[in-house]
Amino acid sequence: MNYFPDEVVEHVFDFITSHKDRNSVSLVCKSWYKIERYSRQRVFIGNCYSITPQRLIARFPGLKSLTLKGKPHFADFNLVPHDWGGFVDPWIKALAKSRIGLEELRLKRMVVSDDSLELLSKSFPNFKSLVLVSCEGFTTDGVAAIAANCRFLRELDLQENEVEDHRGHWLSCFPESCTSLVSLNFACLKGEINLASLERLVARSPNLKSLRLNRVVPLNTLQNLLMRAPQLVDLGIGSYVDDPSSEVFSKLKAVIQLCNSIRSLSGFLEVAPCCMSAIYPICENLTFLNLSYAPGLQGNDLTKLVQHCRKLQRLWILDCIGDKGLGVVASTCKELQELRVFPSDPFDAGNAAVTEEGLVLISAGCPKLNSLLYFCHQMTNAALITVAKNCTNFIRFRLCILDPVKADPVTNQPLDEGFGAIVRSNKSLKRLSLSGLLTDQVFLYIGMYAKKLEMLSIAFAGDSNKGMLYVLNGCKKLRKLEIRDCPFGDVALLEDMGKYETMRSLWMSSCEVTHGACKTLAKKMPSLNVEIINESEQLEFSLDDRLLVDKMYLYRTLVGHRKDKPEYVLLL
Amino acid sequence: MSSENGKRFLETDAGGLNFEATELTLGLPGEPRVTSDGGAKLGSKRGFSETVDLKLGDNSQEVKLGHSLQEAAKSPVSKTQVVGWPPVRGFAKRGKKSCKYVKVAVDGAPYLRKVDLEIYNSYQQLLTSLEDMFSCFTIRNYLNEKKTDQVNGIEYMPTYEDKDGDWMLVGDVPWQMFVESCKRLRLMKSSEAVGLGLTTGPKYSSTN
């Protein structure tokens, strides 16, 4: 390769698209590093505090697409206090000042302000795609700025964000000249929108493939929209309530028959079950069905619907489908790869909606299953062992038993053997979440068998430091480890400090780690930021080394301490 | 093991193992993890053998659990709600239909009213609305002690019946938890309540 001119090498690199591969390529030699950095267009930064925007811009002048992640995963469950960090503003400011021709920005768990959105919308003439997942801090005014100023906008995708709704005229801010939309998702917005504007927008967007509506969009508007956009591939329905004998409903039924490109269906934020029959014609072709935000559908409704979905590859559903309903899924959806079963009533263990039985049925009926998120009221070792026999392709296995320390109800044993079987037979496992009663034994199994494991989530498990040590020693590919309420302490934390440089981050809360140990770790490892989050004691960081730390978050970084930490975070 | 100001310490005695430090507890948020008597407390786990009759098979490898099982672990999680559990994002959005009508009874009024708890975001809003509904009464509002008598100077204490059938004083638990568990409301005449020794209000911030 040394005899080829740079342009040729660069052309070869064009075919290398995965982040991992491009990173590897850049490490081969100085010449490749240089060629790679000038030709790199897409960059993924898993922790926004691991690098600064200035260094990003300096290294990759050709940057077009940036993905950034902010808060740790446990922020999703209210374990990270408000204002902890993850602000996108410095990034947008720095990029705006530079010559970077940003076209795509994808953010997850970051704090975004209206000002940032406005600056973004005005600084990059070719800006095409904004994807915000689980973000907060902005209002519909910021969204309006994006709509108004991004002349070539293709994608506006808002997923599960906390957005303050200023009763949007934001939709009306798309100029008449904007005809480039391919994807529009505003399902997470709570407020009213101008329905006429929406209809006009969809009418002038011939390339629109993905449309996800919020709950205020009624059924008759849906009917109008589908008439204008029969080419849709991905549809999220807002409100689906009407009288089945109405004229509007008949029109909708007719229009839906024409939408034979729809492969992905979601929403039903408000729904009248009697109207679901209109959907059946498109069920045949669905590959993704997400009914996890449709509490208005009962188990029977779900079962009847699923019976039509023979080509389904991904299913997200509420646990009111029940074990029997999962049995129907197992016998109908032979192509199923991913299943997520969410709890419809997380705090009421009275209605045992799904149990280990449903999972066993799925494992027996769906040979292609590789990704699972399953909330249930109980699990047995026998069931997990059966699942492990039936399914050996798991990449993601996340099991959440709603009672956090529940043993196998049949044998009263911990679930060590069950999870052990899962990791033993699923050699490609990359992500694992545990729950139920668990001892150090399960971690021994994980350390022994989960050789490809990259992310592990542990809660209320284990007996001693040995548990954590088994994992740290055995899981060579581990990138993210998050632990809460486990008896792991200083000995485990400090045994192999260099390990954390090979990982993105470690979260430990309500464990047995002391201040002193965190200080030791921070001192010995300057390449790590060790953050102590201490909400209760205000500024009183009486640094008694023996004090147990409530929440610790550490991550590797190239740029040292962050400057934007709130008062309750102590950076060691 | 010391517990000054509710902080948690790890004392290592010479060569001693610190069992108490490793004791797992499922306490409610805000509760100190240690008590000075170091004994079994609400939320701590008891010995496995104490709570379960271990009937292991022939090859009974004794399951040696280093930690204890909590008695409450047998009962539904709703009894002891733990922060951040279950780990499901936005469950409130996924939950049952948003509409929670509860009956409101006022001592002395000839008929009841109904309110939809879901339309309020805080105790303040609810109590203000109830005052509008029953405009001739004054509801004793712990959040705002400056409330003075209006028309006929009778104060009422807002109470509610929860999922377990117990009558509770309004305002102790976070708003969302209250909405989940409230079955009906009763505005009780303060004069009746005085005898119950309910003189101090719940400690909780009005920003809820």
GROMACS .gro file of C-alpha atoms in nm, chain A residues 75-79 134-135 159-162 190 215 271 290 292-296 316 318 342-351 375 400-407 411-414 434-435 437-439 459-463 484-487 490 510-514 537 540 542 544 546-550, chain B residues 1-2 4-12 18-27 30 33-34 45 48 51-57 61-98 163 177 180:
model
  148
   75ALA     CA    1  -2.974   0.850   3.415
   76ASP     CA    2  -3.272   0.690   3.242
   77PHE     CA    3  -3.385   0.560   3.580
   78ASN     CA    4  -3.346   0.884   3.776
   79LEU     CA    5  -3.018   0.782   3.936
  134SER     CA    6  -3.357   1.095   2.553
  135CYS     CA    7  -3.245   1.456   2.559
  159GLN     CA    8  -3.726   1.016   2.041
  160GLU     CA    9  -3.832   1.010   2.404
  161ASN     CA   10  -3.714   1.363   2.482
  162GLU     CA   11  -3.837   1.589   2.759
  190LYS     CA   12  -4.718   1.661   2.407
  215ARG     CA   13  -5.111   1.192   2.040
  271VAL     CA   14  -5.655   0.381   2.075
  290ASN     CA   15  -4.396  -0.118   1.856
  292SER     CA   16  -4.521  -0.036   2.398
  293TYR     CA   17  -4.688   0.304   2.421
  294ALA     CA   18  -5.038   0.172   2.362
  295PRO     CA   19  -5.183   0.094   2.703
  296GLY     CA   20  -5.531   0.114   2.554
  316TRP     CA   21  -4.199  -0.417   2.133
  318LEU     CA   22  -4.660  -0.442   2.689
  342PHE     CA   23  -4.240  -0.377   2.893
  343PRO     CA   24  -4.431  -0.366   3.223
  344SER     CA   25  -4.768  -0.195   3.201
  345ASP     CA   26  -4.790  -0.159   3.576
  346PRO     CA   27  -4.441  -0.174   3.728
  347PHE     CA   28  -4.551  -0.131   4.087
  348ASP     CA   29  -4.838  -0.371   4.106
  349ALA     CA   30  -4.710  -0.724   4.126
  350GLY     CA   31  -5.064  -0.848   4.167
  351ASN     CA   32  -5.136  -0.913   3.803
  375PHE     CA   33  -3.979  -0.746   3.227
  400CYS     CA   34  -3.570  -0.760   3.460
  401ILE     CA   35  -3.759  -0.938   3.732
  402LEU     CA   36  -3.972  -0.670   3.890
  403ASP     CA   37  -3.897  -0.779   4.244
  404PRO     CA   38  -3.523  -0.712   4.247
  405VAL     CA   39  -3.409  -1.001   4.464
  406LYS     CA   40  -3.658  -1.265   4.378
  407ALA     CA   41  -3.539  -1.623   4.386
  411THR     CA   42  -3.677  -2.416   4.399
  412ASN     CA   43  -3.607  -2.103   4.604
  413GLN     CA   44  -3.256  -2.104   4.464
  414PRO     CA   45  -3.073  -1.803   4.327
  434LEU     CA   46  -2.918  -0.936   3.542
  435SER     CA   47  -3.188  -0.942   3.806
  437LEU     CA   48  -3.157  -1.333   4.354
  438LEU     CA   49  -2.793  -1.379   4.253
  439THR     CA   50  -2.473  -1.475   4.434
  459ALA     CA   51  -2.842  -0.456   4.057
  460PHE     CA   52  -2.890  -0.605   4.405
  461ALA     CA   53  -2.663  -0.898   4.328
  462GLY     CA   54  -2.355  -1.078   4.458
  463ASP     CA   55  -2.209  -1.150   4.797
  484ARG     CA   56  -2.611  -0.051   4.188
  485ASP     CA   57  -2.678  -0.182   4.537
  486CYS     CA   58  -2.419  -0.459   4.539
  487PRO     CA   59  -2.169  -0.550   4.812
  490ASP     CA   60  -1.251  -0.114   4.755
  510SER     CA   61  -2.502   0.225   4.677
  511CYS     CA   62  -2.211  -0.018   4.687
  512GLU     CA   63  -1.934  -0.047   4.944
  513VAL     CA   64  -1.673   0.176   4.790
  514THR     CA   65  -1.504   0.434   5.010
  537GLU     CA   66  -2.458   1.649   5.196
  540GLU     CA   67  -1.985   1.922   5.303
  542SER     CA   68  -1.556   1.622   5.477
  544ASP     CA   69  -1.307   1.118   5.556
  546ARG     CA   70  -1.365   0.579   5.532
  547LEU     CA   71  -1.688   0.740   5.416
  548LEU     CA   72  -1.885   0.520   5.182
  549VAL     CA   73  -1.953   0.680   4.850
  550ASP     CA   74  -2.312   0.700   4.737
  573MET     CA   75  -1.997   0.117   6.338
  574SER     CA   76  -2.045   0.487   6.375
  576GLU     CA   77  -2.260   1.038   6.252
  577ASN     CA   78  -2.504   1.248   6.058
  578GLY     CA   79  -2.625   0.939   5.879
  579LYS     CA   80  -2.300   0.903   5.688
  580ARG     CA   81  -2.178   0.561   5.611
  581PHE     CA   82  -1.841   0.449   5.732
  582LEU     CA   83  -1.622   0.155   5.674
  583GLU     CA   84  -1.418   0.084   5.981
  584THR     CA   85  -1.163  -0.183   5.954
  590ASN     CA   86  -1.660  -0.571   5.844
  591PHE     CA   87  -1.985  -0.755   5.808
  592GLU     CA   88  -2.198  -0.457   5.880
  593ALA     CA   89  -2.043  -0.262   5.601
  594THR     CA   90  -2.134  -0.528   5.354
  595GLU     CA   91  -2.483  -0.568   5.482
  596LEU     CA   92  -2.720  -0.508   5.199
  597THR     CA   93  -3.022  -0.303   5.268
  598LEU     CA   94  -3.319  -0.210   5.060
  599GLY     CA   95  -3.398   0.109   5.236
  602GLY     CA   96  -3.307   0.918   5.215
  605ARG     CA   97  -2.809   0.285   5.583
  606VAL     CA   98  -2.690   0.222   5.933
  617LYS     CA   99  -3.216  -0.862   5.493
  620PHE     CA  100  -3.187  -1.698   5.423
  623THR     CA  101  -3.711  -1.720   5.599
  624VAL     CA  102  -3.713  -2.025   5.380
  625ASP     CA  103  -3.729  -2.388   5.455
  626LEU     CA  104  -3.449  -2.526   5.247
  627LYS     CA  105  -3.562  -2.856   5.110
  628LEU     CA  106  -3.274  -2.938   4.887
  629GLY     CA  107  -3.254  -3.256   4.688
  633GLN     CA  108  -2.488  -2.867   4.793
  634GLU     CA  109  -2.562  -2.619   5.056
  635VAL     CA  110  -2.645  -2.294   4.899
  636LYS     CA  111  -2.431  -2.067   5.101
  637LEU     CA  112  -2.560  -1.723   5.060
  638GLY     CA  113  -2.335  -1.454   5.191
  639HIS     CA  114  -2.619  -1.214   5.229
  640SER     CA  115  -2.962  -1.222   5.371
  641LEU     CA  116  -3.304  -1.222   5.219
  642GLN     CA  117  -3.544  -0.956   5.301
  643GLU     CA  118  -3.880  -1.064   5.435
  644ALA     CA  119  -4.039  -0.797   5.228
  645ALA     CA  120  -3.883  -0.942   4.917
  646LYS     CA  121  -4.160  -1.196   4.924
  647SER     CA  122  -4.427  -0.934   4.907
  648PRO     CA  123  -4.492  -0.715   4.609
  649VAL     CA  124  -4.236  -0.452   4.535
  650SER     CA  125  -4.500  -0.187   4.568
  651LYS     CA  126  -4.458  -0.203   4.943
  652THR     CA  127  -4.101  -0.083   4.925
  653GLN     CA  128  -4.045   0.124   4.619
  654VAL     CA  129  -3.680   0.164   4.542
  655VAL     CA  130  -3.543   0.464   4.353
  656GLY     CA  131  -3.479   0.385   3.990
  657TRP     CA  132  -3.645   0.044   4.002
  658PRO     CA  133  -3.775  -0.112   3.788
  659PRO     CA  134  -3.530   0.018   3.529
  660VAL     CA  135  -3.785   0.120   3.276
  661ARG     CA  136  -3.770   0.458   3.116
  662GLY     CA  137  -4.086   0.659   3.091
  663PHE     CA  138  -4.304   0.395   3.249
  664ALA     CA  139  -4.540   0.668   3.355
  665LYS     CA  140  -4.612   0.729   2.990
  666ARG     CA  141  -4.665   0.365   2.922
  667GLY     CA  142  -4.886   0.304   3.221
  668LYS     CA  143  -5.260   0.268   3.238
  669LYS     CA  144  -5.479   0.520   3.070
  670SER     CA  145  -5.431   0.874   3.193
  735LYS     CA  146  -5.466   0.107   4.786
  749MET     CA  147  -4.696   0.816   4.420
  752GLU     CA  148  -5.103   0.606   4.191
   0.00000   0.00000   0.00000
